[in-house]
Short mmCIF file of C-alpha atoms in Angstrom, two decimals:
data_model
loop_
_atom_site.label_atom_id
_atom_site.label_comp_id
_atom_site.label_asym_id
_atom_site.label_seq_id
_atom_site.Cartn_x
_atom_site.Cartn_y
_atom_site.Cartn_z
CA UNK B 1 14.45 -40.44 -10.47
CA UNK B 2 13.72 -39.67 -6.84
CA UNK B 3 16.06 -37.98 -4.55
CA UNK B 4 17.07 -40.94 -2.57
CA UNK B 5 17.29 -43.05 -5.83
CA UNK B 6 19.81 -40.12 -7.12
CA UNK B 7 21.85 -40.32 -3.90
CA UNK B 8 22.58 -44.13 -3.62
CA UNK B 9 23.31 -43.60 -7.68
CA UNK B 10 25.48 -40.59 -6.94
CA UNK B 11 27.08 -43.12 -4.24
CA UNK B 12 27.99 -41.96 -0.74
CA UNK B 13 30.95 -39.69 -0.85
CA UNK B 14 29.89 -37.85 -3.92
CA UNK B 15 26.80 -36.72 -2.34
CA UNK B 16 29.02 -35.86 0.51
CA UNK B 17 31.43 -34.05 -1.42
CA UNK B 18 28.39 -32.38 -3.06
CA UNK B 19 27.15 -30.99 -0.20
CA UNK B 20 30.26 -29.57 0.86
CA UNK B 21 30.58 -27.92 -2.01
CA UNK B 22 27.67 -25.77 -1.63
CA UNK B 23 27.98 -25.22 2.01
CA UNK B 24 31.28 -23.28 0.84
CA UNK B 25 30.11 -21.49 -1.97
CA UNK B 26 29.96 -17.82 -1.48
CA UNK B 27 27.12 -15.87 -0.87
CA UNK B 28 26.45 -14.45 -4.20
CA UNK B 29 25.85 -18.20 -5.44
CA UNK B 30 22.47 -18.19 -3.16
CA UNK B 31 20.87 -16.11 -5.26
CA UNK B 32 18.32 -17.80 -7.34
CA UNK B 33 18.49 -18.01 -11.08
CA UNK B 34 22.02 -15.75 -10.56
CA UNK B 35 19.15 -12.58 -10.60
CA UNK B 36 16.67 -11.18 -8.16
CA UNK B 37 13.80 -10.33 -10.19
CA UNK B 38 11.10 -8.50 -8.61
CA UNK B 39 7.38 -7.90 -10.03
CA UNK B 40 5.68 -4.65 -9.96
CA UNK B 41 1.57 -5.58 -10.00
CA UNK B 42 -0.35 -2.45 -10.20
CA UNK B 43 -3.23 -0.26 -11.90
CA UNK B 44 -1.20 0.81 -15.35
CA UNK B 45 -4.00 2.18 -17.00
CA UNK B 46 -7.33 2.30 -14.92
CA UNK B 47 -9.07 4.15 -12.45
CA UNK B 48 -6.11 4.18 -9.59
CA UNK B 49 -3.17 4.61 -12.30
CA UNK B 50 -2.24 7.72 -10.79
CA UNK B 51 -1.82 6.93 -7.47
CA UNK B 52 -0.09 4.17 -8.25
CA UNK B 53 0.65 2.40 -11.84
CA UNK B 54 3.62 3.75 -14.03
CA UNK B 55 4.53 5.43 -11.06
CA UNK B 56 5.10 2.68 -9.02
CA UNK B 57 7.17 1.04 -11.66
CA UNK B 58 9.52 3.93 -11.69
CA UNK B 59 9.85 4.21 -7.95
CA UNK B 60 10.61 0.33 -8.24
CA UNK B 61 13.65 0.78 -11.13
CA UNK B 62 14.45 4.32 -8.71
CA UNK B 63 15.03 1.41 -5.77
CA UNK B 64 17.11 -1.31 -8.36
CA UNK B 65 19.42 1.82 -9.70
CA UNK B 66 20.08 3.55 -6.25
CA UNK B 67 20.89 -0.05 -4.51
CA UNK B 68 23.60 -0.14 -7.13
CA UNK B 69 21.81 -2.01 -10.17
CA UNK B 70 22.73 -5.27 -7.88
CA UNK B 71 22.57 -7.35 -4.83
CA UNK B 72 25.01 -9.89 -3.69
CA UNK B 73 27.12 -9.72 -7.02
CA UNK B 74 23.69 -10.61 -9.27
CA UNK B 75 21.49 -8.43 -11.09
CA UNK B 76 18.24 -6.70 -10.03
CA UNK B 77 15.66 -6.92 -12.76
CA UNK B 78 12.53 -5.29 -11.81
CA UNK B 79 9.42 -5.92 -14.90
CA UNK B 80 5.89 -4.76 -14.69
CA UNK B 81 2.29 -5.15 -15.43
CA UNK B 82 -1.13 -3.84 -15.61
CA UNK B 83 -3.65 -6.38 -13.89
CA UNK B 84 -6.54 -3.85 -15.69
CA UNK B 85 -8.43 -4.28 -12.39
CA UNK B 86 -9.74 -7.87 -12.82
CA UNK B 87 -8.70 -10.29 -10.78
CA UNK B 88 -8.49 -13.47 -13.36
CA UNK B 89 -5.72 -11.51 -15.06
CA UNK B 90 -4.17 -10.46 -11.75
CA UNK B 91 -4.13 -13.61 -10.54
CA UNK B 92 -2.73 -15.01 -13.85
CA UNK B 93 -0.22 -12.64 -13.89
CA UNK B 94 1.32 -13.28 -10.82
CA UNK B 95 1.04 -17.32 -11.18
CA UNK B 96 2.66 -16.92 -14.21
CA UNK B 97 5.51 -14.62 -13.02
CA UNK B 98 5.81 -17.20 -10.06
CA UNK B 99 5.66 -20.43 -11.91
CA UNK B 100 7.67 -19.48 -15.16
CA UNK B 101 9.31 -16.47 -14.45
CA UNK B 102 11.41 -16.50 -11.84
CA UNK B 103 10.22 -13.42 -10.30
CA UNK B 104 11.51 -14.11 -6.47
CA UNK B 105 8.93 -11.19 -5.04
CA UNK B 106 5.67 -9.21 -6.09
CA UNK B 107 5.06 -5.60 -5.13
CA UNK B 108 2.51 -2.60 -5.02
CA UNK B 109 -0.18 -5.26 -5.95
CA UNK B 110 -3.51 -2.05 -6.26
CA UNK B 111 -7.02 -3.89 -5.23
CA UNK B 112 -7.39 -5.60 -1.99
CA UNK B 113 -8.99 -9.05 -3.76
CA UNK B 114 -6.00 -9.03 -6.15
CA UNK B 115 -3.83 -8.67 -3.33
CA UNK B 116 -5.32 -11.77 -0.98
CA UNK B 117 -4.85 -13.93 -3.81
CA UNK B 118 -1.65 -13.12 -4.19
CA UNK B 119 -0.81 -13.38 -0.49
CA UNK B 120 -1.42 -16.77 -1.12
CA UNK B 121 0.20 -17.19 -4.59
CA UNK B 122 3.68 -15.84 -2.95
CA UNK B 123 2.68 -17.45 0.42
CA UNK B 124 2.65 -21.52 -1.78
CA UNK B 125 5.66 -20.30 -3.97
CA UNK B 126 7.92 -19.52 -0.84
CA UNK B 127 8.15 -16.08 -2.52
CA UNK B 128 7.92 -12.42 -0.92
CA UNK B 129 4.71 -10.19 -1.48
CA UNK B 130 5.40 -6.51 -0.90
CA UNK B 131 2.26 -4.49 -0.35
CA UNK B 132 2.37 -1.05 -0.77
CA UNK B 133 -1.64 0.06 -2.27
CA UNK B 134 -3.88 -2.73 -0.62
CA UNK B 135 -5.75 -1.76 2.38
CA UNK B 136 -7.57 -4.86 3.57
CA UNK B 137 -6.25 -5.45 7.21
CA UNK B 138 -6.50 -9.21 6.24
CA UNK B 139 -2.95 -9.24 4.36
CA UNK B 140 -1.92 -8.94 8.06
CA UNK B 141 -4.87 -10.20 9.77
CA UNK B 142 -6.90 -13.72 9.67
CA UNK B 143 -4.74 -14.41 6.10
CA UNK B 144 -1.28 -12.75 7.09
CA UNK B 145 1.38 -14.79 5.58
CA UNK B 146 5.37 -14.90 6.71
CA UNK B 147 6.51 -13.82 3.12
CA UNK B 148 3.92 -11.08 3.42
CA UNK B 149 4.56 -7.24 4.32
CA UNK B 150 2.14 -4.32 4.22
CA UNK B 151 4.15 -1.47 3.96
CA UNK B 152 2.17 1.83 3.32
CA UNK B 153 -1.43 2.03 4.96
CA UNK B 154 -4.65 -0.28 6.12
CA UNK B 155 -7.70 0.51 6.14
CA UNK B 156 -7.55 0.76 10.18
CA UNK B 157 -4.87 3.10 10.13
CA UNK B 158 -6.60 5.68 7.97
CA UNK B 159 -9.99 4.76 9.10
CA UNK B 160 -9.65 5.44 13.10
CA UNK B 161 -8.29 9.05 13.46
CA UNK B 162 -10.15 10.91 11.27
CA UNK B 163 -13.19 9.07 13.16
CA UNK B 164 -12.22 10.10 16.17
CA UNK B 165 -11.52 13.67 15.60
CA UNK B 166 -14.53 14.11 14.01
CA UNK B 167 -16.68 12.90 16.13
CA UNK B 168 -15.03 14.40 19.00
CA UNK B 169 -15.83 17.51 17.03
CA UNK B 170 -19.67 16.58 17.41
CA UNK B 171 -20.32 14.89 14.17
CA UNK B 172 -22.29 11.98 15.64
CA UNK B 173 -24.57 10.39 12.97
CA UNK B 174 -22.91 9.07 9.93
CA UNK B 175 -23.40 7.74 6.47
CA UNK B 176 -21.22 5.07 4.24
CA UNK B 177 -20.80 5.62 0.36
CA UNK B 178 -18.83 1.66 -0.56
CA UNK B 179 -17.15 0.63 -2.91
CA UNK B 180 -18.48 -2.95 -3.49
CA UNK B 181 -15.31 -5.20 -3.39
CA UNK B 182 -12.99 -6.20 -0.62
CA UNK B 183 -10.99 -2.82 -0.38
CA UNK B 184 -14.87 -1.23 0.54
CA UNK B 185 -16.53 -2.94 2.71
CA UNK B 186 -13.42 -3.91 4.95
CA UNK B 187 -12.89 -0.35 4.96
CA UNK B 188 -16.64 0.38 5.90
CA UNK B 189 -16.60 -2.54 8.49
CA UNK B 190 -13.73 -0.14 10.24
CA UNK B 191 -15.10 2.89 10.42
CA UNK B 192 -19.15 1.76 11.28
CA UNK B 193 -17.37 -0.11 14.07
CA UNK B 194 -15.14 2.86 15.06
CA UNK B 195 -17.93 5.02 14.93
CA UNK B 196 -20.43 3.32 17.19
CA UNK B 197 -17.15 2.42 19.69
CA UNK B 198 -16.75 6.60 20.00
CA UNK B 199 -20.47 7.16 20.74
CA UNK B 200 -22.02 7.55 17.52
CA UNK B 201 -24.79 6.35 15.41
CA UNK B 202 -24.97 5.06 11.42
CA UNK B 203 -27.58 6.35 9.62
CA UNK B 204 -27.30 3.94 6.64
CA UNK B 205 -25.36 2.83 3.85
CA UNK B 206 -25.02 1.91 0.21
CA UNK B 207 -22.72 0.68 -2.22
CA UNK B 208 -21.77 1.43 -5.57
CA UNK B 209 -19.81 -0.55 -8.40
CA UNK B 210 -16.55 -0.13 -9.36
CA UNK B 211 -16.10 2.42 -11.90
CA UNK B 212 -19.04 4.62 -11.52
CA UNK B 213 -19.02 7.57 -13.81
CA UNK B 214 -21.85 8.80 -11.61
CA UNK B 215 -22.51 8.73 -7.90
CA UNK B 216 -25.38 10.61 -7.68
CA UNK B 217 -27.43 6.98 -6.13
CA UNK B 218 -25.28 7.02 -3.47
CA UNK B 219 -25.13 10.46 -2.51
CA UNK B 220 -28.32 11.56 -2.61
CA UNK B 221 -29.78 9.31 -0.27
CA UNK B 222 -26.92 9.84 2.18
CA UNK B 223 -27.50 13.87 1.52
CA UNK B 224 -31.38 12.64 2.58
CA UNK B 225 -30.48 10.47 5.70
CA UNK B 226 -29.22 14.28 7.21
CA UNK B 227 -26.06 12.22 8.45
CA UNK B 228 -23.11 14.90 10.10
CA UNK B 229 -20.78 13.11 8.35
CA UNK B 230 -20.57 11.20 5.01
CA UNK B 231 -17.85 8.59 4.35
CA UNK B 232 -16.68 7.43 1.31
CA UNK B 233 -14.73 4.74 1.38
CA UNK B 234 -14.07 4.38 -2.02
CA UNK B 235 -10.75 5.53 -3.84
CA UNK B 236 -9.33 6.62 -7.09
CA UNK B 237 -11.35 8.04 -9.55
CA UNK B 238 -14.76 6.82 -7.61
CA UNK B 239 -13.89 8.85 -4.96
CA UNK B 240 -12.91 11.91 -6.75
CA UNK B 241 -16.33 11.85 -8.88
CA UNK B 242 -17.94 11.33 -5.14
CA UNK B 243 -16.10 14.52 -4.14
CA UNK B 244 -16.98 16.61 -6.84
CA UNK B 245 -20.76 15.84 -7.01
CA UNK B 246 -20.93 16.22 -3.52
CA UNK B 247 -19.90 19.70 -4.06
CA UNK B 248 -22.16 20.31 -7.18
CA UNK B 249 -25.71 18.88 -4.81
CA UNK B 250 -24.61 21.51 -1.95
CA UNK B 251 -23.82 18.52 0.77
CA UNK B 252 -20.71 20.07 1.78
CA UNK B 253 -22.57 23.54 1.86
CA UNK B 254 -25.21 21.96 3.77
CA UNK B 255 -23.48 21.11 6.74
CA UNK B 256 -22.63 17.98 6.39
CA UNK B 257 -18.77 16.64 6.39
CA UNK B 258 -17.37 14.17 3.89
CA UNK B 259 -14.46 11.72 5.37
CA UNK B 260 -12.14 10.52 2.88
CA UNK B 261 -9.67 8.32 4.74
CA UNK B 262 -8.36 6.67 1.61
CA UNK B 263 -7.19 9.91 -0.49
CA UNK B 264 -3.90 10.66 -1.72
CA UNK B 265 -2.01 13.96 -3.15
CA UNK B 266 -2.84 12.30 -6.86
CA UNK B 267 -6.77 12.60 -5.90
CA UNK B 268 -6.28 16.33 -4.08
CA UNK B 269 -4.39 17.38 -7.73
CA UNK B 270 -7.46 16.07 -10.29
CA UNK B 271 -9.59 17.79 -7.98
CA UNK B 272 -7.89 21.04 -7.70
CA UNK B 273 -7.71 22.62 -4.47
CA UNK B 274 -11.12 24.51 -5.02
CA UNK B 275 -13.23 21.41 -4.36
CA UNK B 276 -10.58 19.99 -2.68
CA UNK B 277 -10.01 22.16 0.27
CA UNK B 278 -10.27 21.68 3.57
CA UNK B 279 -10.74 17.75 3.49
CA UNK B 280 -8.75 16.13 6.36
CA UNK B 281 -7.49 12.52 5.80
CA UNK B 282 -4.31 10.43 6.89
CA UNK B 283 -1.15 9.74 4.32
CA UNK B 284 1.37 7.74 4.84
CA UNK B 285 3.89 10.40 2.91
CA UNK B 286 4.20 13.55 1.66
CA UNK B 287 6.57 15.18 -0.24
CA UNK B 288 6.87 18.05 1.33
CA UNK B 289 7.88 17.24 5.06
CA UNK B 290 11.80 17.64 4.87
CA UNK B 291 15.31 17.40 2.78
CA UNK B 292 15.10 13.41 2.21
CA UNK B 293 11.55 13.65 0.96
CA UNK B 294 11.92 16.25 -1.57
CA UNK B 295 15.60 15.36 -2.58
CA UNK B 296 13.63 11.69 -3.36
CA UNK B 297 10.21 13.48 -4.73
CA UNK B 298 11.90 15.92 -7.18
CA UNK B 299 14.07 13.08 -8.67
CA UNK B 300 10.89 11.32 -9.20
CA UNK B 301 9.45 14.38 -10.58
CA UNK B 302 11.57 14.59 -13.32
CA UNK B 303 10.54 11.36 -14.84
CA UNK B 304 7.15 11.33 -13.96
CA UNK B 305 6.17 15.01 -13.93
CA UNK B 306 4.23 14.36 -10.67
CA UNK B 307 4.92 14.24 -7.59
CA UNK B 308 5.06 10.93 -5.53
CA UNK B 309 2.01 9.60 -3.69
CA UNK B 310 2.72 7.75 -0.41
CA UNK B 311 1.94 4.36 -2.82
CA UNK B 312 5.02 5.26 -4.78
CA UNK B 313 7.20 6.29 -2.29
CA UNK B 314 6.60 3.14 -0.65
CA UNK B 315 7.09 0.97 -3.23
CA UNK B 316 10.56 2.74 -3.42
CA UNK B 317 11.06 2.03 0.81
CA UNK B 318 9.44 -1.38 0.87
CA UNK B 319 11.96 -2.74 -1.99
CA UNK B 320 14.85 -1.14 -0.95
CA UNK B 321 13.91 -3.08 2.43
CA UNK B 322 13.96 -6.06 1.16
CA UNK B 323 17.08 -5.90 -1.02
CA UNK B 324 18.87 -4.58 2.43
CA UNK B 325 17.33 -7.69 3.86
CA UNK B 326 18.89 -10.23 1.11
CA UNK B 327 22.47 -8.49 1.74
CA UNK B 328 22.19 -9.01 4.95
CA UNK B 329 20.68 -12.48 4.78
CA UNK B 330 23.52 -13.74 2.12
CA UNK B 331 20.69 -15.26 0.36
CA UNK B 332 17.19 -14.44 -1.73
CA UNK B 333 15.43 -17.30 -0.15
CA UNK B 334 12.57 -15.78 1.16
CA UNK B 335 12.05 -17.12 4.51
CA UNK B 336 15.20 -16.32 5.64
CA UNK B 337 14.83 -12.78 4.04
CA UNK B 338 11.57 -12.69 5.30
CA UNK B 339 12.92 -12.70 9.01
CA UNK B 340 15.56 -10.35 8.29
CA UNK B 341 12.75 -8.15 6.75
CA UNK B 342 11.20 -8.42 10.70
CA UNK B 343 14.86 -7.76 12.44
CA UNK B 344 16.15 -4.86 10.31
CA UNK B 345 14.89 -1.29 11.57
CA UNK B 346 13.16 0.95 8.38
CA UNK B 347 15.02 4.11 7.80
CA UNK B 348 14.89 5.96 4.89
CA UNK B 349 13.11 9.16 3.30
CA UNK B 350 9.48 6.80 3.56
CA UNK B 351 9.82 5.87 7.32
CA UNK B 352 11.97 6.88 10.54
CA UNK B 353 12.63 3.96 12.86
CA UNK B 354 9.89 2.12 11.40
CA UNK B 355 9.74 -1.83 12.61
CA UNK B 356 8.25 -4.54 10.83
CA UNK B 357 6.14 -6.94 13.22
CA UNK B 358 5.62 -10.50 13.10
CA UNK B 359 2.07 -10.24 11.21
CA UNK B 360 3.77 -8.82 8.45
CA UNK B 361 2.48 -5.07 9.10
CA UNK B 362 5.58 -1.97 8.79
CA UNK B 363 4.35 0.10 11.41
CA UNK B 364 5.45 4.07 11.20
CA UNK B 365 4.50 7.22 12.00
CA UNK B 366 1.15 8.60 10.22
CA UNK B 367 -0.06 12.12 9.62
CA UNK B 368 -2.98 13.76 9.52
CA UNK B 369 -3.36 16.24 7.26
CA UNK B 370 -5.92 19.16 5.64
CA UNK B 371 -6.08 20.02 2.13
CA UNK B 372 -5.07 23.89 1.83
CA UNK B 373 -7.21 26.76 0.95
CA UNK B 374 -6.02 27.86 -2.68
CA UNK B 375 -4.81 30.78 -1.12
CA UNK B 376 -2.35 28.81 1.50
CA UNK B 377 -0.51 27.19 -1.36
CA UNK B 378 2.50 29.47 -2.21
CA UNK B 379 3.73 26.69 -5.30
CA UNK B 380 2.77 23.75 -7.71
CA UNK B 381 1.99 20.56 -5.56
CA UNK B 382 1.90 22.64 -2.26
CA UNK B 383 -1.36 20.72 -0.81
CA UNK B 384 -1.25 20.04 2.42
CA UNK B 385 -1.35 21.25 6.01
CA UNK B 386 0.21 18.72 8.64
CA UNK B 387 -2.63 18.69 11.91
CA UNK B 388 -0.86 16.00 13.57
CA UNK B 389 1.91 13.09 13.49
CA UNK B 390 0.30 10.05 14.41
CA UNK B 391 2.69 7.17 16.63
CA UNK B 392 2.71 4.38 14.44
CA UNK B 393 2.01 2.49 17.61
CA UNK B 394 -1.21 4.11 17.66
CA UNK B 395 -1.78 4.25 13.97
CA UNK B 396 -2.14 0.78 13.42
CA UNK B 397 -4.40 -2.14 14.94
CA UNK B 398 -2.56 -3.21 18.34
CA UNK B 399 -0.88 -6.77 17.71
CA UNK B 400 -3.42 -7.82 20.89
CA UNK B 401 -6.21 -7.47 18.40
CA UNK B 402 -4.30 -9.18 15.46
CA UNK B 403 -6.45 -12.06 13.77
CA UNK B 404 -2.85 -13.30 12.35
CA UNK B 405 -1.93 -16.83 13.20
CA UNK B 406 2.05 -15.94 13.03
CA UNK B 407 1.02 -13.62 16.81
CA UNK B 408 2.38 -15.26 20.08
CA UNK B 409 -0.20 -14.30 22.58
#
């Protein structure tokens, strides 16, 4: 029976009477499915499981348990799963959740290709999508969605300072290593255009699979091209192998520098600060900066044994957010969450007076940082040295550049 057909059944006044029913009903009956079950989409058992995976899932239950358990009078349920890398079963997974499950949003959501898809998925459901691992500037560029937020990094944001200081530092020819996927090459697009905008020169390129257990094609010929600088824009356990090959041909003794904007604290402790020192790179996080972040990191400690990556943590801030948002909102549908996502400010452990713009991006303050020297590091997980604090103004793509079809310009 159609809608209209239901009405005239229904007759008049009882539709009437209907509707002013649930115009009066109280705010905890606009929560759908009396439960606000949220998704966590990640790497559980691959390549980026560290930086990322169980992890995430924790810092998403450490969100549901410190909001209270509930939102509006309902339940919080958060549920996982390990999309193994592949995006048929990502894509399935979050369809599935969508269309049978009654999850209202996804988060963390590792691999940039899983990630677009789902930016749609959420984007056709009327559901929220809450990026914390992706980097592809897309999710808030040419395919930016208004259910979508990207919360932690982009590829532009860790891409463009270390660039710049580099090759203000004279390191004028470069090389790519790629992964060869979405993530990769939108990563590689930044920096070969960031480099040439500063003044300098790229000497080449290649890509490599996903998964390599060894990276010897790839570095060798960018050891050959005689590149200053080598950039891997890769992440996980490619990059790591990258790093510690790189060390084992001499490239790093040889003069030449390797970039690794996409590197977190999980990569710096497989490597061990021996082959990881002195790498610079930009985080979103780190646990180490002040009271909030290591009150939140050594509660997280305790049940992972680890210490947060800024992935983690953000999955933590970014759902928090959004629960905020429905409280405020009176409601779970996500639209109208959605914009109170965009009005509320972002303060917590993750992000002072961060902002969420109209594209969908959460811009906040960035920092660059160096690995220490294993000498520098007075405890377990003490790994970094903070060069800078980046504006988040300056960290991220200007909105005047923004490919994103929600911009007024």
């Amino acid at each position: 029976m159609t809608s209209n057909a239901f009405r005239k059944w229904l007759g008049a006044g009882t539709a009437l009477a209907l509707t002013a029913l649930f115009a009066a009903a109280p705010a905890s009956a606009q929560v759908s499915d009396d439960q606000v079950k949220i998704g966590v989409l990640t790497d559980m058992s691959g390549q980026w499981s560290d930086m990322n995976g169980p992890g995430s899932l924790v810092a998403a239950q450490m969100a549901a348990e410190d909001f209270g358990g509930k939102v509006l009078g309902k339940p919080i349920v958060i549920v996982g799963a390990d999309h193994q890398q592949k995006a048929d079963v990502g894509v399935g997974i979050a369809r599935r959740w969508l269309e049978n499950e009654q999850v209202d949003a996804i988060s963390d959501v590792t691999n940039s290709a899983i990630a677009l898809a789902v930016q749609q998925l959420t984007k056709d459901a009327n559901r929220v999508a809450l990026f914390s691992s992706p980097g592809t500037t897309d999710l808030t560029g040419k395919q930016c969605s208004p259910t979508g937020f990207q919360w932690v990094y982009d590829n532009y944001s860790n891409t463009v300072a270390p660039v710049n200081a580099l090759v203000k530092q004279g390191k004028k020819s470069w090389y790519f290593v790629t992964a060869d996927f979405a993530f990769g090459t939108s990563l590689e697009k930044i920096g070969m255009d960031q480099v040439k905008a500063d003044g300098g020169t790229v000497a080449g390129s290649t890509r490599n699979p996903f998964n390599s257990a060894d990276m010897s094609p790839y570095l060798l010929p960018a050891q050959a091209s005689k590149a200053q600088a080598i950039f891997l824009a890769n992440a996980g356990k490619d990059l790591t192998t990258a790093i510690k090959q790189a060390n084992e041909f001499g490239i790093v003794a040889g003069g030449q520098a390797l970039v690794a904007p996409v590197m977190f604290i999980s990569d710096v402790h497989a490597l061990g600060l021996q082959t990881a020192q002195g790498t610079s790179f930009v985080e979103g996080f780190y646990w180490d900066q002040n009271d909030e972040t290591r009150a939140f990191a050594q509660r997280f400690f305790e049940r992972r044994k680890a210490m947060p990556t800024a992935l983690q943590a953000g999955v933590y801030s970014s759902i928090t957010h959004y629960l905020k948002a429905i409280q405020a909102a009176g409601t779970d549908e996500a639209k109208a969450v959605s914009a109170k996502m965009r009005e509320l400010p972002v303060n917590d452990f993750f992000a002072k007076n961060g902002k969420v713009r109209e594209d969908g991006r959460m811009v906040h303050d960035m920092l660059l940082v160096e690995v220490k020297k294993p000498s520098e590091s007075k405890r377990p997980w003490d790994y970094y040295k903070v060069l800078a604090t980046i504006p988040g103004d300056e960290a991220f793509l200007p909105l005047s550049k923004s490919e994103c079809s929600l911009v007024k310009k």
